[in-house]
């Protein structure tokens, strides 16, 4: 009988890998969309509507994705995750961690509050105030969407550059000092072309299990933007910062983005609470479904 849940919108490579890794451990999981879940207060013993479970509760849940929707829809979906945690069901990652990571400003604040090195960041609603901040910055600034992913919507701004209209950025200007880590290209095509680099570290259950350097000719070093992943050791300061960053947002698993700044000082850029790992698999040959399944299957319910 299926006793685990994977919340996902489609059975893609990641979900299939996780299902197979769970099966290899003698367990079974049901894939559910959070669109199909809800509350049934007075209708079920636990007050939730979970297709296929009836009066039962899953032993543990894994959140691969939370579908987009209206504010009301997203609130309901996160509410179901909050309720599962309140009922003692382990949720990877729970709604608190997802909310903290989806909101980049909250992530940055929590990283700094935990004493982790992170670039100087200012988040304001007023466009004129944002323009003054860009013009007074010591170097270039990066404008990021509050709810962005996979490197989409990033803009690098220099002094005097025009800022997008408020409606183009959800009326919030998230500005971070640009940190450029680049190295001369040594290939035959163009020895003068620079390669930009940052790091992605995958953390599961309080341990850094794999890492890669992401290198490309663009300052946006996301794999989906054309960067190449190269395996690096998940150890030392790189691993320590990633583990502390995941803990700072309360994430059971995370993809932590780290960059090398001035004089080689490592800075934590972001923490992703629902990271993909296909690029990491291509770079390292390791499928993160295995440590994720191990952590999920070892989870135990806690008293409500």
PDB file of C-alpha atoms in Angstrom:
ATOM      1  CA  UNK A   1       0.000   0.000   0.000  1.00  0.00           C
ATOM      2  CA  UNK A   2       1.227   3.482  -0.836  1.00  0.00           C
ATOM      3  CA  UNK A   3       2.151   5.261   2.371  1.00  0.00           C
ATOM      4  CA  UNK A   4       4.243   8.113   0.969  1.00  0.00           C
ATOM      5  CA  UNK A   5       3.163  11.103  -1.119  1.00  0.00           C
ATOM      6  CA  UNK A   6       5.030  13.008  -3.803  1.00  0.00           C
ATOM      7  CA  UNK A   7       3.337  16.312  -4.541  1.00  0.00           C
ATOM      8  CA  UNK A   8       4.031  16.951  -8.218  1.00  0.00           C
ATOM      9  CA  UNK A   9       2.195  18.230 -11.274  1.00  0.00           C
ATOM     10  CA  UNK A  10       3.609  15.698 -13.692  1.00  0.00           C
ATOM     11  CA  UNK A  11       5.588  12.499 -13.598  1.00  0.00           C
ATOM     12  CA  UNK A  12       8.775  13.850 -15.109  1.00  0.00           C
ATOM     13  CA  UNK A  13      12.324  12.454 -14.935  1.00  0.00           C
ATOM     14  CA  UNK A  14      12.745  13.697 -11.365  1.00  0.00           C
ATOM     15  CA  UNK A  15       9.498  12.168 -10.135  1.00  0.00           C
ATOM     16  CA  UNK A  16      10.152   8.844 -11.899  1.00  0.00           C
ATOM     17  CA  UNK A  17      13.641   8.718 -10.379  1.00  0.00           C
ATOM     18  CA  UNK A  18      12.268   9.368  -6.916  1.00  0.00           C
ATOM     19  CA  UNK A  19       9.515   6.753  -7.315  1.00  0.00           C
ATOM     20  CA  UNK A  20      12.115   4.174  -8.391  1.00  0.00           C
ATOM     21  CA  UNK A  21      14.434   5.024  -5.485  1.00  0.00           C
ATOM     22  CA  UNK A  22      11.539   4.725  -3.028  1.00  0.00           C
ATOM     23  CA  UNK A  23      10.509   1.374  -4.529  1.00  0.00           C
ATOM     24  CA  UNK A  24      14.085   0.129  -4.212  1.00  0.00           C
ATOM     25  CA  UNK A  25      13.719   0.688  -0.470  1.00  0.00           C
ATOM     26  CA  UNK A  26      10.580  -1.459  -0.289  1.00  0.00           C
ATOM     27  CA  UNK A  27       8.148   1.434  -0.036  1.00  0.00           C
ATOM     28  CA  UNK A  28       5.559   2.895  -2.386  1.00  0.00           C
ATOM     29  CA  UNK A  29       4.463   6.442  -3.064  1.00  0.00           C
ATOM     30  CA  UNK A  30       1.417   8.052  -4.613  1.00  0.00           C
ATOM     31  CA  UNK A  31       1.857  11.107  -6.832  1.00  0.00           C
ATOM     32  CA  UNK A  32      -0.676  13.803  -5.982  1.00  0.00           C
ATOM     33  CA  UNK A  33      -1.257  17.298  -7.271  1.00  0.00           C
ATOM     34  CA  UNK A  34      -1.888  19.907  -4.616  1.00  0.00           C
ATOM     35  CA  UNK A  35      -4.643  21.119  -6.955  1.00  0.00           C
ATOM     36  CA  UNK A  36      -6.610  17.994  -6.012  1.00  0.00           C
ATOM     37  CA  UNK A  37      -6.140  18.385  -2.252  1.00  0.00           C
ATOM     38  CA  UNK A  38      -8.004  20.521   0.217  1.00  0.00           C
ATOM     39  CA  UNK A  39      -9.737  20.620   3.566  1.00  0.00           C
ATOM     40  CA  UNK A  40     -12.644  18.424   4.681  1.00  0.00           C
ATOM     41  CA  UNK A  41     -13.250  19.586   8.230  1.00  0.00           C
ATOM     42  CA  UNK A  42     -16.005  17.389   9.624  1.00  0.00           C
ATOM     43  CA  UNK A  43     -15.724  15.125   6.583  1.00  0.00           C
ATOM     44  CA  UNK A  44     -12.571  13.205   7.492  1.00  0.00           C
ATOM     45  CA  UNK A  45     -11.047  12.383  10.857  1.00  0.00           C
ATOM     46  CA  UNK A  46      -8.019  14.539  10.173  1.00  0.00           C
ATOM     47  CA  UNK A  47      -9.860  17.330   8.360  1.00  0.00           C
ATOM     48  CA  UNK A  48      -7.984  17.033   5.065  1.00  0.00           C
ATOM     49  CA  UNK A  49      -8.913  15.891   1.585  1.00  0.00           C
ATOM     50  CA  UNK A  50      -6.127  13.705   0.198  1.00  0.00           C
ATOM     51  CA  UNK A  51      -7.234  11.606  -2.808  1.00  0.00           C
ATOM     52  CA  UNK A  52      -6.526   7.915  -2.285  1.00  0.00           C
ATOM     53  CA  UNK A  53      -5.957   8.188   1.462  1.00  0.00           C
ATOM     54  CA  UNK A  54      -9.447   8.607   2.903  1.00  0.00           C
ATOM     55  CA  UNK A  55      -9.139   8.539   6.681  1.00  0.00           C
ATOM     56  CA  UNK A  56      -5.446   7.647   6.561  1.00  0.00           C
ATOM     57  CA  UNK A  57      -2.570  10.049   6.655  1.00  0.00           C
ATOM     58  CA  UNK A  58       0.623   9.488   4.651  1.00  0.00           C
ATOM     59  CA  UNK A  59       3.737   8.487   6.551  1.00  0.00           C
ATOM     60  CA  UNK A  60       5.680  11.327   4.925  1.00  0.00           C
ATOM     61  CA  UNK A  61       5.400  13.735   1.996  1.00  0.00           C
ATOM     62  CA  UNK A  62       7.836  15.097  -0.570  1.00  0.00           C
ATOM     63  CA  UNK A  63       7.070  18.394  -2.302  1.00  0.00           C
ATOM     64  CA  UNK A  64       8.417  18.442  -5.847  1.00  0.00           C
ATOM     65  CA  UNK A  65       6.312  21.427  -6.910  1.00  0.00           C
ATOM     66  CA  UNK A  66       3.581  23.804  -5.779  1.00  0.00           C
ATOM     67  CA  UNK A  67       1.531  24.843  -8.820  1.00  0.00           C
ATOM     68  CA  UNK A  68       1.024  28.494  -9.649  1.00  0.00           C
ATOM     69  CA  UNK A  69      -2.417  30.001  -9.186  1.00  0.00           C
ATOM     70  CA  UNK A  70      -4.320  32.870  -7.675  1.00  0.00           C
ATOM     71  CA  UNK A  71      -3.326  34.152  -4.252  1.00  0.00           C
ATOM     72  CA  UNK A  72      -6.274  32.180  -2.856  1.00  0.00           C
ATOM     73  CA  UNK A  73      -5.249  28.965  -4.620  1.00  0.00           C
ATOM     74  CA  UNK A  74      -1.619  29.154  -3.543  1.00  0.00           C
ATOM     75  CA  UNK A  75      -2.705  29.975   0.021  1.00  0.00           C
ATOM     76  CA  UNK A  76      -4.926  26.885   0.056  1.00  0.00           C
ATOM     77  CA  UNK A  77      -2.164  24.629  -1.275  1.00  0.00           C
ATOM     78  CA  UNK A  78       0.353  25.885   1.247  1.00  0.00           C
ATOM     79  CA  UNK A  79      -2.356  25.591   3.914  1.00  0.00           C
ATOM     80  CA  UNK A  80      -2.615  21.860   3.202  1.00  0.00           C
ATOM     81  CA  UNK A  81       1.150  21.527   3.710  1.00  0.00           C
ATOM     82  CA  UNK A  82       0.938  23.532   6.937  1.00  0.00           C
ATOM     83  CA  UNK A  83      -1.873  21.241   8.135  1.00  0.00           C
ATOM     84  CA  UNK A  84       0.071  18.062   7.357  1.00  0.00           C
ATOM     85  CA  UNK A  85       2.959  19.321   9.448  1.00  0.00           C
ATOM     86  CA  UNK A  86       0.565  20.258  12.264  1.00  0.00           C
ATOM     87  CA  UNK A  87      -0.770  16.679  12.153  1.00  0.00           C
ATOM     88  CA  UNK A  88       2.738  15.333  12.670  1.00  0.00           C
ATOM     89  CA  UNK A  89       3.395  14.247   9.081  1.00  0.00           C
ATOM     90  CA  UNK A  90       6.996  14.919   7.948  1.00  0.00           C
ATOM     91  CA  UNK A  91       6.944  17.160   4.867  1.00  0.00           C
ATOM     92  CA  UNK A  92      10.019  17.726   2.670  1.00  0.00           C
ATOM     93  CA  UNK A  93      10.013  20.694   2.338  1.00  0.00           C
ATOM     94  CA  UNK A  94       7.300  22.032   4.571  1.00  0.00           C
ATOM     95  CA  UNK A  95       5.326  25.184   3.805  1.00  0.00           C
ATOM     96  CA  UNK A  96       7.468  27.364   6.049  1.00  0.00           C
ATOM     97  CA  UNK A  97      10.658  26.558   4.142  1.00  0.00           C
ATOM     98  CA  UNK A  98       8.924  26.960   0.774  1.00  0.00           C
ATOM     99  CA  UNK A  99       7.487  30.346   1.741  1.00  0.00           C
ATOM    100  CA  UNK A 100      10.877  31.548   2.958  1.00  0.00           C
ATOM    101  CA  UNK A 101      12.694  30.453  -0.187  1.00  0.00           C
ATOM    102  CA  UNK A 102      10.092  31.606  -2.708  1.00  0.00           C
ATOM    103  CA  UNK A 103      10.360  35.102  -1.212  1.00  0.00           C
ATOM    104  CA  UNK A 104      13.956  36.058  -2.054  1.00  0.00           C
ATOM    105  CA  UNK A 105      13.904  38.986   0.371  1.00  0.00           C
ATOM    106  CA  UNK A 106      12.997  36.677   3.263  1.00  0.00           C
ATOM    107  CA  UNK A 107      15.729  34.240   2.216  1.00  0.00           C
ATOM    108  CA  UNK A 108      18.358  36.973   2.132  1.00  0.00           C
ATOM    109  CA  UNK A 109      17.286  38.306   5.517  1.00  0.00           C
ATOM    110  CA  UNK A 110      17.402  34.859   7.131  1.00  0.00           C
ATOM    111  CA  UNK A 111      20.833  34.125   5.639  1.00  0.00           C
ATOM    112  CA  UNK A 112      22.249  37.377   7.020  1.00  0.00           C
ATOM    113  CA  UNK A 113      20.441  36.874  10.335  1.00  0.00           C
ATOM    114  CA  UNK A 114      22.159  33.470  10.654  1.00  0.00           C
ATOM    115  CA  UNK A 115      25.545  35.119  10.131  1.00  0.00           C
ATOM    116  CA  UNK A 116      26.072  33.801   6.606  1.00  0.00           C
ATOM    117  CA  UNK A 117      27.933  35.945   4.059  1.00  0.00           C
ATOM    118  CA  UNK A 118      25.578  37.211   1.351  1.00  0.00           C
ATOM    119  CA  UNK A 119      25.720  40.189  -1.039  1.00  0.00           C
ATOM    120  CA  UNK A 120      24.362  43.562   0.091  1.00  0.00           C
ATOM    121  CA  UNK A 121      20.665  43.594  -0.756  1.00  0.00           C
ATOM    122  CA  UNK A 122      17.944  46.247  -0.692  1.00  0.00           C
ATOM    123  CA  UNK A 123      14.262  45.610  -1.436  1.00  0.00           C
ATOM    124  CA  UNK A 124      11.895  48.559  -1.922  1.00  0.00           C
ATOM    125  CA  UNK A 125       8.595  49.333  -3.613  1.00  0.00           C
ATOM    126  CA  UNK A 126       9.350  52.896  -4.726  1.00  0.00           C
ATOM    127  CA  UNK A 127      10.884  53.099  -8.232  1.00  0.00           C
ATOM    128  CA  UNK A 128      12.661  56.399  -7.593  1.00  0.00           C
ATOM    129  CA  UNK A 129      14.209  55.059  -4.385  1.00  0.00           C
ATOM    130  CA  UNK A 130      15.368  51.987  -6.316  1.00  0.00           C
ATOM    131  CA  UNK A 131      16.942  54.182  -9.011  1.00  0.00           C
ATOM    132  CA  UNK A 132      18.848  56.170  -6.399  1.00  0.00           C
ATOM    133  CA  UNK A 133      20.106  52.921  -4.887  1.00  0.00           C
ATOM    134  CA  UNK A 134      21.409  51.719  -8.255  1.00  0.00           C
ATOM    135  CA  UNK A 135      23.118  55.055  -8.904  1.00  0.00           C
ATOM    136  CA  UNK A 136      24.784  55.056  -5.479  1.00  0.00           C
ATOM    137  CA  UNK A 137      25.918  51.416  -5.495  1.00  0.00           C
ATOM    138  CA  UNK A 138      29.697  50.787  -5.481  1.00  0.00           C
ATOM    139  CA  UNK A 139      29.377  48.792  -8.712  1.00  0.00           C
ATOM    140  CA  UNK A 140      26.709  47.193 -10.860  1.00  0.00           C
ATOM    141  CA  UNK A 141      23.461  45.978  -9.309  1.00  0.00           C
ATOM    142  CA  UNK A 142      21.360  42.921 -10.126  1.00  0.00           C
ATOM    143  CA  UNK A 143      17.597  43.328 -10.265  1.00  0.00           C
ATOM    144  CA  UNK A 144      15.867  40.047  -9.448  1.00  0.00           C
ATOM    145  CA  UNK A 145      12.196  39.068  -9.544  1.00  0.00           C
ATOM    146  CA  UNK A 146      10.931  38.256  -6.051  1.00  0.00           C
ATOM    147  CA  UNK A 147       9.436  34.962  -7.234  1.00  0.00           C
ATOM    148  CA  UNK A 148      11.819  34.068 -10.060  1.00  0.00           C
ATOM    149  CA  UNK A 149      13.571  30.786 -10.862  1.00  0.00           C
ATOM    150  CA  UNK A 150      16.029  29.231 -13.331  1.00  0.00           C
ATOM    151  CA  UNK A 151      17.741  32.541 -14.027  1.00  0.00           C
ATOM    152  CA  UNK A 152      14.681  34.118 -15.649  1.00  0.00           C
ATOM    153  CA  UNK A 153      13.968  37.831 -15.284  1.00  0.00           C
ATOM    154  CA  UNK A 154      17.425  38.888 -14.038  1.00  0.00           C
ATOM    155  CA  UNK A 155      18.818  42.264 -15.118  1.00  0.00           C
ATOM    156  CA  UNK A 156      22.269  43.734 -14.546  1.00  0.00           C
ATOM    157  CA  UNK A 157      22.123  47.497 -14.022  1.00  0.00           C
ATOM    158  CA  UNK A 158      24.826  50.152 -14.069  1.00  0.00           C
ATOM    159  CA  UNK A 159      24.600  53.717 -12.831  1.00  0.00           C
ATOM    160  CA  UNK A 160      22.233  55.734 -15.001  1.00  0.00           C
ATOM    161  CA  UNK A 161      20.395  52.709 -16.415  1.00  0.00           C
ATOM    162  CA  UNK A 162      16.621  52.965 -16.561  1.00  0.00           C
ATOM    163  CA  UNK A 163      14.643  50.705 -14.243  1.00  0.00           C
ATOM    164  CA  UNK A 164      11.629  48.757 -15.488  1.00  0.00           C
ATOM    165  CA  UNK A 165       8.159  50.068 -14.703  1.00  0.00           C
ATOM    166  CA  UNK A 166       6.635  48.924 -11.410  1.00  0.00           C
ATOM    167  CA  UNK A 167       4.099  46.631 -13.097  1.00  0.00           C
ATOM    168  CA  UNK A 168       6.945  44.721 -14.776  1.00  0.00           C
ATOM    169  CA  UNK A 169       8.473  43.717 -11.432  1.00  0.00           C
ATOM    170  CA  UNK A 170       5.346  43.208  -9.343  1.00  0.00           C
ATOM    171  CA  UNK A 171       5.870  46.671  -7.815  1.00  0.00           C
ATOM    172  CA  UNK A 172       8.878  45.381  -5.836  1.00  0.00           C
ATOM    173  CA  UNK A 173      12.506  46.161  -6.684  1.00  0.00           C
ATOM    174  CA  UNK A 174      14.868  43.514  -5.290  1.00  0.00           C
ATOM    175  CA  UNK A 175      18.394  44.849  -5.788  1.00  0.00           C
ATOM    176  CA  UNK A 176      21.592  43.035  -4.954  1.00  0.00           C
ATOM    177  CA  UNK A 177      25.219  44.058  -5.455  1.00  0.00           C
ATOM    178  CA  UNK A 178      26.614  42.320  -8.520  1.00  0.00           C
ATOM    179  CA  UNK A 179      29.255  39.755  -7.639  1.00  0.00           C
ATOM    180  CA  UNK A 180      31.221  38.674 -10.688  1.00  0.00           C
ATOM    181  CA  UNK A 181      33.340  35.560 -10.501  1.00  0.00           C
ATOM    182  CA  UNK A 182      35.003  35.039 -13.861  1.00  0.00           C
ATOM    183  CA  UNK A 183      38.068  33.269 -15.212  1.00  0.00           C
ATOM    184  CA  UNK A 184      39.904  33.619 -18.536  1.00  0.00           C
ATOM    185  CA  UNK A 185      38.867  31.051 -21.106  1.00  0.00           C
ATOM    186  CA  UNK A 186      41.783  28.843 -22.139  1.00  0.00           C
ATOM    187  CA  UNK A 187      40.049  27.112 -25.036  1.00  0.00           C
ATOM    188  CA  UNK A 188      41.105  27.542 -28.671  1.00  0.00           C
ATOM    189  CA  UNK A 189      38.048  29.524 -29.812  1.00  0.00           C
ATOM    190  CA  UNK A 190      38.703  32.799 -28.019  1.00  0.00           C
ATOM    191  CA  UNK A 191      41.406  32.965 -25.350  1.00  0.00           C
ATOM    192  CA  UNK A 192      40.188  36.448 -24.344  1.00  0.00           C
ATOM    193  CA  UNK A 193      36.613  35.422 -23.597  1.00  0.00           C
ATOM    194  CA  UNK A 194      35.823  35.135 -19.895  1.00  0.00           C
ATOM    195  CA  UNK A 195      33.977  32.297 -18.217  1.00  0.00           C
ATOM    196  CA  UNK A 196      31.638  33.148 -15.343  1.00  0.00           C
ATOM    197  CA  UNK A 197      31.251  30.683 -12.503  1.00  0.00           C
ATOM    198  CA  UNK A 198      29.211  29.955  -9.412  1.00  0.00           C
ATOM    199  CA  UNK A 199      28.394  26.805  -7.428  1.00  0.00           C
ATOM    200  CA  UNK A 200      25.292  24.715  -6.765  1.00  0.00           C
ATOM    201  CA  UNK A 201      25.430  22.524  -3.653  1.00  0.00           C
ATOM    202  CA  UNK A 202      22.723  19.951  -2.973  1.00  0.00           C
ATOM    203  CA  UNK A 203      21.885  19.479   0.697  1.00  0.00           C
ATOM    204  CA  UNK A 204      19.802  16.601   2.086  1.00  0.00           C
ATOM    205  CA  UNK A 205      19.092  16.026   5.763  1.00  0.00           C
ATOM    206  CA  UNK A 206      21.749  18.413   6.999  1.00  0.00           C
ATOM    207  CA  UNK A 207      24.542  17.090   4.759  1.00  0.00           C
ATOM    208  CA  UNK A 208      26.030  18.347   1.497  1.00  0.00           C
ATOM    209  CA  UNK A 209      25.732  15.338  -0.795  1.00  0.00           C
ATOM    210  CA  UNK A 210      26.886  16.724  -4.174  1.00  0.00           C
ATOM    211  CA  UNK A 211      28.110  19.934  -5.766  1.00  0.00           C
ATOM    212  CA  UNK A 212      28.971  21.390  -9.134  1.00  0.00           C
ATOM    213  CA  UNK A 213      30.508  24.523 -10.555  1.00  0.00           C
ATOM    214  CA  UNK A 214      28.290  26.159 -13.176  1.00  0.00           C
ATOM    215  CA  UNK A 215      30.329  27.842 -15.895  1.00  0.00           C
ATOM    216  CA  UNK A 216      29.247  29.860 -18.885  1.00  0.00           C
ATOM    217  CA  UNK A 217      30.014  32.919 -20.981  1.00  0.00           C
ATOM    218  CA  UNK A 218      27.023  34.773 -19.503  1.00  0.00           C
ATOM    219  CA  UNK A 219      27.004  36.236 -15.989  1.00  0.00           C
ATOM    220  CA  UNK A 220      23.737  34.315 -15.515  1.00  0.00           C
ATOM    221  CA  UNK A 221      25.204  30.900 -14.767  1.00  0.00           C
ATOM    222  CA  UNK A 222      22.028  28.843 -14.569  1.00  0.00           C
ATOM    223  CA  UNK A 223      22.068  25.499 -16.392  1.00  0.00           C
ATOM    224  CA  UNK A 224      18.780  26.427 -18.083  1.00  0.00           C
ATOM    225  CA  UNK A 225      20.514  29.537 -19.448  1.00  0.00           C
ATOM    226  CA  UNK A 226      23.249  27.550 -21.164  1.00  0.00           C
ATOM    227  CA  UNK A 227      25.874  27.110 -18.448  1.00  0.00           C
ATOM    228  CA  UNK A 228      27.807  23.852 -18.098  1.00  0.00           C
ATOM    229  CA  UNK A 229      27.978  21.885 -14.846  1.00  0.00           C
ATOM    230  CA  UNK A 230      31.331  20.510 -13.658  1.00  0.00           C
ATOM    231  CA  UNK A 231      31.580  18.307 -10.571  1.00  0.00           C
ATOM    232  CA  UNK A 232      33.380  19.728  -7.538  1.00  0.00           C
ATOM    233  CA  UNK A 233      33.886  18.267  -4.086  1.00  0.00           C
ATOM    234  CA  UNK A 234      30.993  18.858  -1.683  1.00  0.00           C
ATOM    235  CA  UNK A 235      33.254  19.536   1.253  1.00  0.00           C
ATOM    236  CA  UNK A 236      35.061  22.238   3.172  1.00  0.00           C
ATOM    237  CA  UNK A 237      33.738  25.799   3.403  1.00  0.00           C
ATOM    238  CA  UNK A 238      31.512  25.285   0.358  1.00  0.00           C
ATOM    239  CA  UNK A 239      29.656  22.423   2.064  1.00  0.00           C
ATOM    240  CA  UNK A 240      29.573  24.163   5.437  1.00  0.00           C
ATOM    241  CA  UNK A 241      27.959  27.298   4.014  1.00  0.00           C
ATOM    242  CA  UNK A 242      25.394  25.264   2.070  1.00  0.00           C
ATOM    243  CA  UNK A 243      24.353  23.222   5.119  1.00  0.00           C
ATOM    244  CA  UNK A 244      24.052  26.355   7.256  1.00  0.00           C
ATOM    245  CA  UNK A 245      22.038  28.099   4.535  1.00  0.00           C
ATOM    246  CA  UNK A 246      19.540  25.230   4.298  1.00  0.00           C
ATOM    247  CA  UNK A 247      19.198  25.242   8.086  1.00  0.00           C
ATOM    248  CA  UNK A 248      18.647  29.014   8.110  1.00  0.00           C
ATOM    249  CA  UNK A 249      15.454  28.635   6.061  1.00  0.00           C
ATOM    250  CA  UNK A 250      14.403  25.339   7.685  1.00  0.00           C
ATOM    251  CA  UNK A 251      14.791  23.210   4.550  1.00  0.00           C
ATOM    252  CA  UNK A 252      15.170  19.410   4.722  1.00  0.00           C
ATOM    253  CA  UNK A 253      16.639  19.475   1.244  1.00  0.00           C
ATOM    254  CA  UNK A 254      17.829  22.393  -0.862  1.00  0.00           C
ATOM    255  CA  UNK A 255      19.864  23.548  -3.797  1.00  0.00           C
ATOM    256  CA  UNK A 256      22.133  26.289  -2.472  1.00  0.00           C
ATOM    257  CA  UNK A 257      23.755  28.771  -4.870  1.00  0.00           C
ATOM    258  CA  UNK A 258      27.142  30.131  -3.799  1.00  0.00           C
ATOM    259  CA  UNK A 259      29.557  32.473  -5.576  1.00  0.00           C
ATOM    260  CA  UNK A 260      33.159  33.444  -5.015  1.00  0.00           C
ATOM    261  CA  UNK A 261      33.455  37.189  -4.495  1.00  0.00           C
ATOM    262  CA  UNK A 262      36.351  39.541  -3.830  1.00  0.00           C
ATOM    263  CA  UNK A 263      39.552  37.804  -2.755  1.00  0.00           C
ATOM    264  CA  UNK A 264      37.868  34.419  -3.127  1.00  0.00           C
ATOM    265  CA  UNK A 265      35.383  34.964  -0.286  1.00  0.00           C
ATOM    266  CA  UNK A 266      32.367  32.703  -0.742  1.00  0.00           C
ATOM    267  CA  UNK A 267      28.916  34.326  -0.601  1.00  0.00           C
ATOM    268  CA  UNK A 268      25.539  32.581  -0.447  1.00  0.00           C
ATOM    269  CA  UNK A 269      23.232  33.872  -3.198  1.00  0.00           C
ATOM    270  CA  UNK A 270      20.041  31.835  -2.910  1.00  0.00           C
ATOM    271  CA  UNK A 271      18.436  28.765  -1.367  1.00  0.00           C
ATOM    272  CA  UNK A 272      16.064  26.767  -3.571  1.00  0.00           C
ATOM    273  CA  UNK A 273      13.468  24.727  -1.664  1.00  0.00           C
ATOM    274  CA  UNK A 274      12.246  22.714  -4.680  1.00  0.00           C
ATOM    275  CA  UNK A 275      15.429  22.335  -6.752  1.00  0.00           C
ATOM    276  CA  UNK A 276      15.748  20.267  -9.879  1.00  0.00           C
ATOM    277  CA  UNK A 277      18.785  17.988 -10.043  1.00  0.00           C
ATOM    278  CA  UNK A 278      19.061  16.828 -13.662  1.00  0.00           C
ATOM    279  CA  UNK A 279      21.941  19.229 -14.327  1.00  0.00           C
ATOM    280  CA  UNK A 280      23.693  17.994 -11.204  1.00  0.00           C
ATOM    281  CA  UNK A 281      23.188  14.395 -12.352  1.00  0.00           C
ATOM    282  CA  UNK A 282      24.692  15.195 -15.756  1.00  0.00           C
ATOM    283  CA  UNK A 283      27.696  16.815 -14.059  1.00  0.00           C
ATOM    284  CA  UNK A 284      28.330  14.250 -11.324  1.00  0.00           C
ATOM    285  CA  UNK A 285      26.651  11.021 -12.442  1.00  0.00           C
ATOM    286  CA  UNK A 286      24.830  10.921  -9.095  1.00  0.00           C
ATOM    287  CA  UNK A 287      21.043  10.914  -8.944  1.00  0.00           C
ATOM    288  CA  UNK A 288      19.846  12.937  -5.958  1.00  0.00           C
ATOM    289  CA  UNK A 289      16.699  10.787  -5.895  1.00  0.00           C
ATOM    290  CA  UNK A 290      18.656   8.208  -3.895  1.00  0.00           C
ATOM    291  CA  UNK A 291      19.620  10.354  -0.868  1.00  0.00           C
ATOM    292  CA  UNK A 292      16.218  12.064  -1.050  1.00  0.00           C
ATOM    293  CA  UNK A 293      14.400   8.716  -0.952  1.00  0.00           C
ATOM    294  CA  UNK A 294      16.585   7.537   1.920  1.00  0.00           C
ATOM    295  CA  UNK A 295      15.788  10.656   3.936  1.00  0.00           C
ATOM    296  CA  UNK A 296      12.079  10.475   3.103  1.00  0.00           C
ATOM    297  CA  UNK A 297      11.774   6.780   3.990  1.00  0.00           C
ATOM    298  CA  UNK A 298      13.599   7.327   7.291  1.00  0.00           C
ATOM    299  CA  UNK A 299      11.214  10.120   8.326  1.00  0.00           C
ATOM    300  CA  UNK A 300       8.887   9.370  11.225  1.00  0.00           C
ATOM    301  CA  UNK A 301       5.668  11.014  12.293  1.00  0.00           C
ATOM    302  CA  UNK A 302       5.813  13.225  15.339  1.00  0.00           C
ATOM    303  CA  UNK A 303       3.005  13.731  17.878  1.00  0.00           C
ATOM    304  CA  UNK A 304       0.501  16.249  16.604  1.00  0.00           C
TER     305      UNK A 304
END
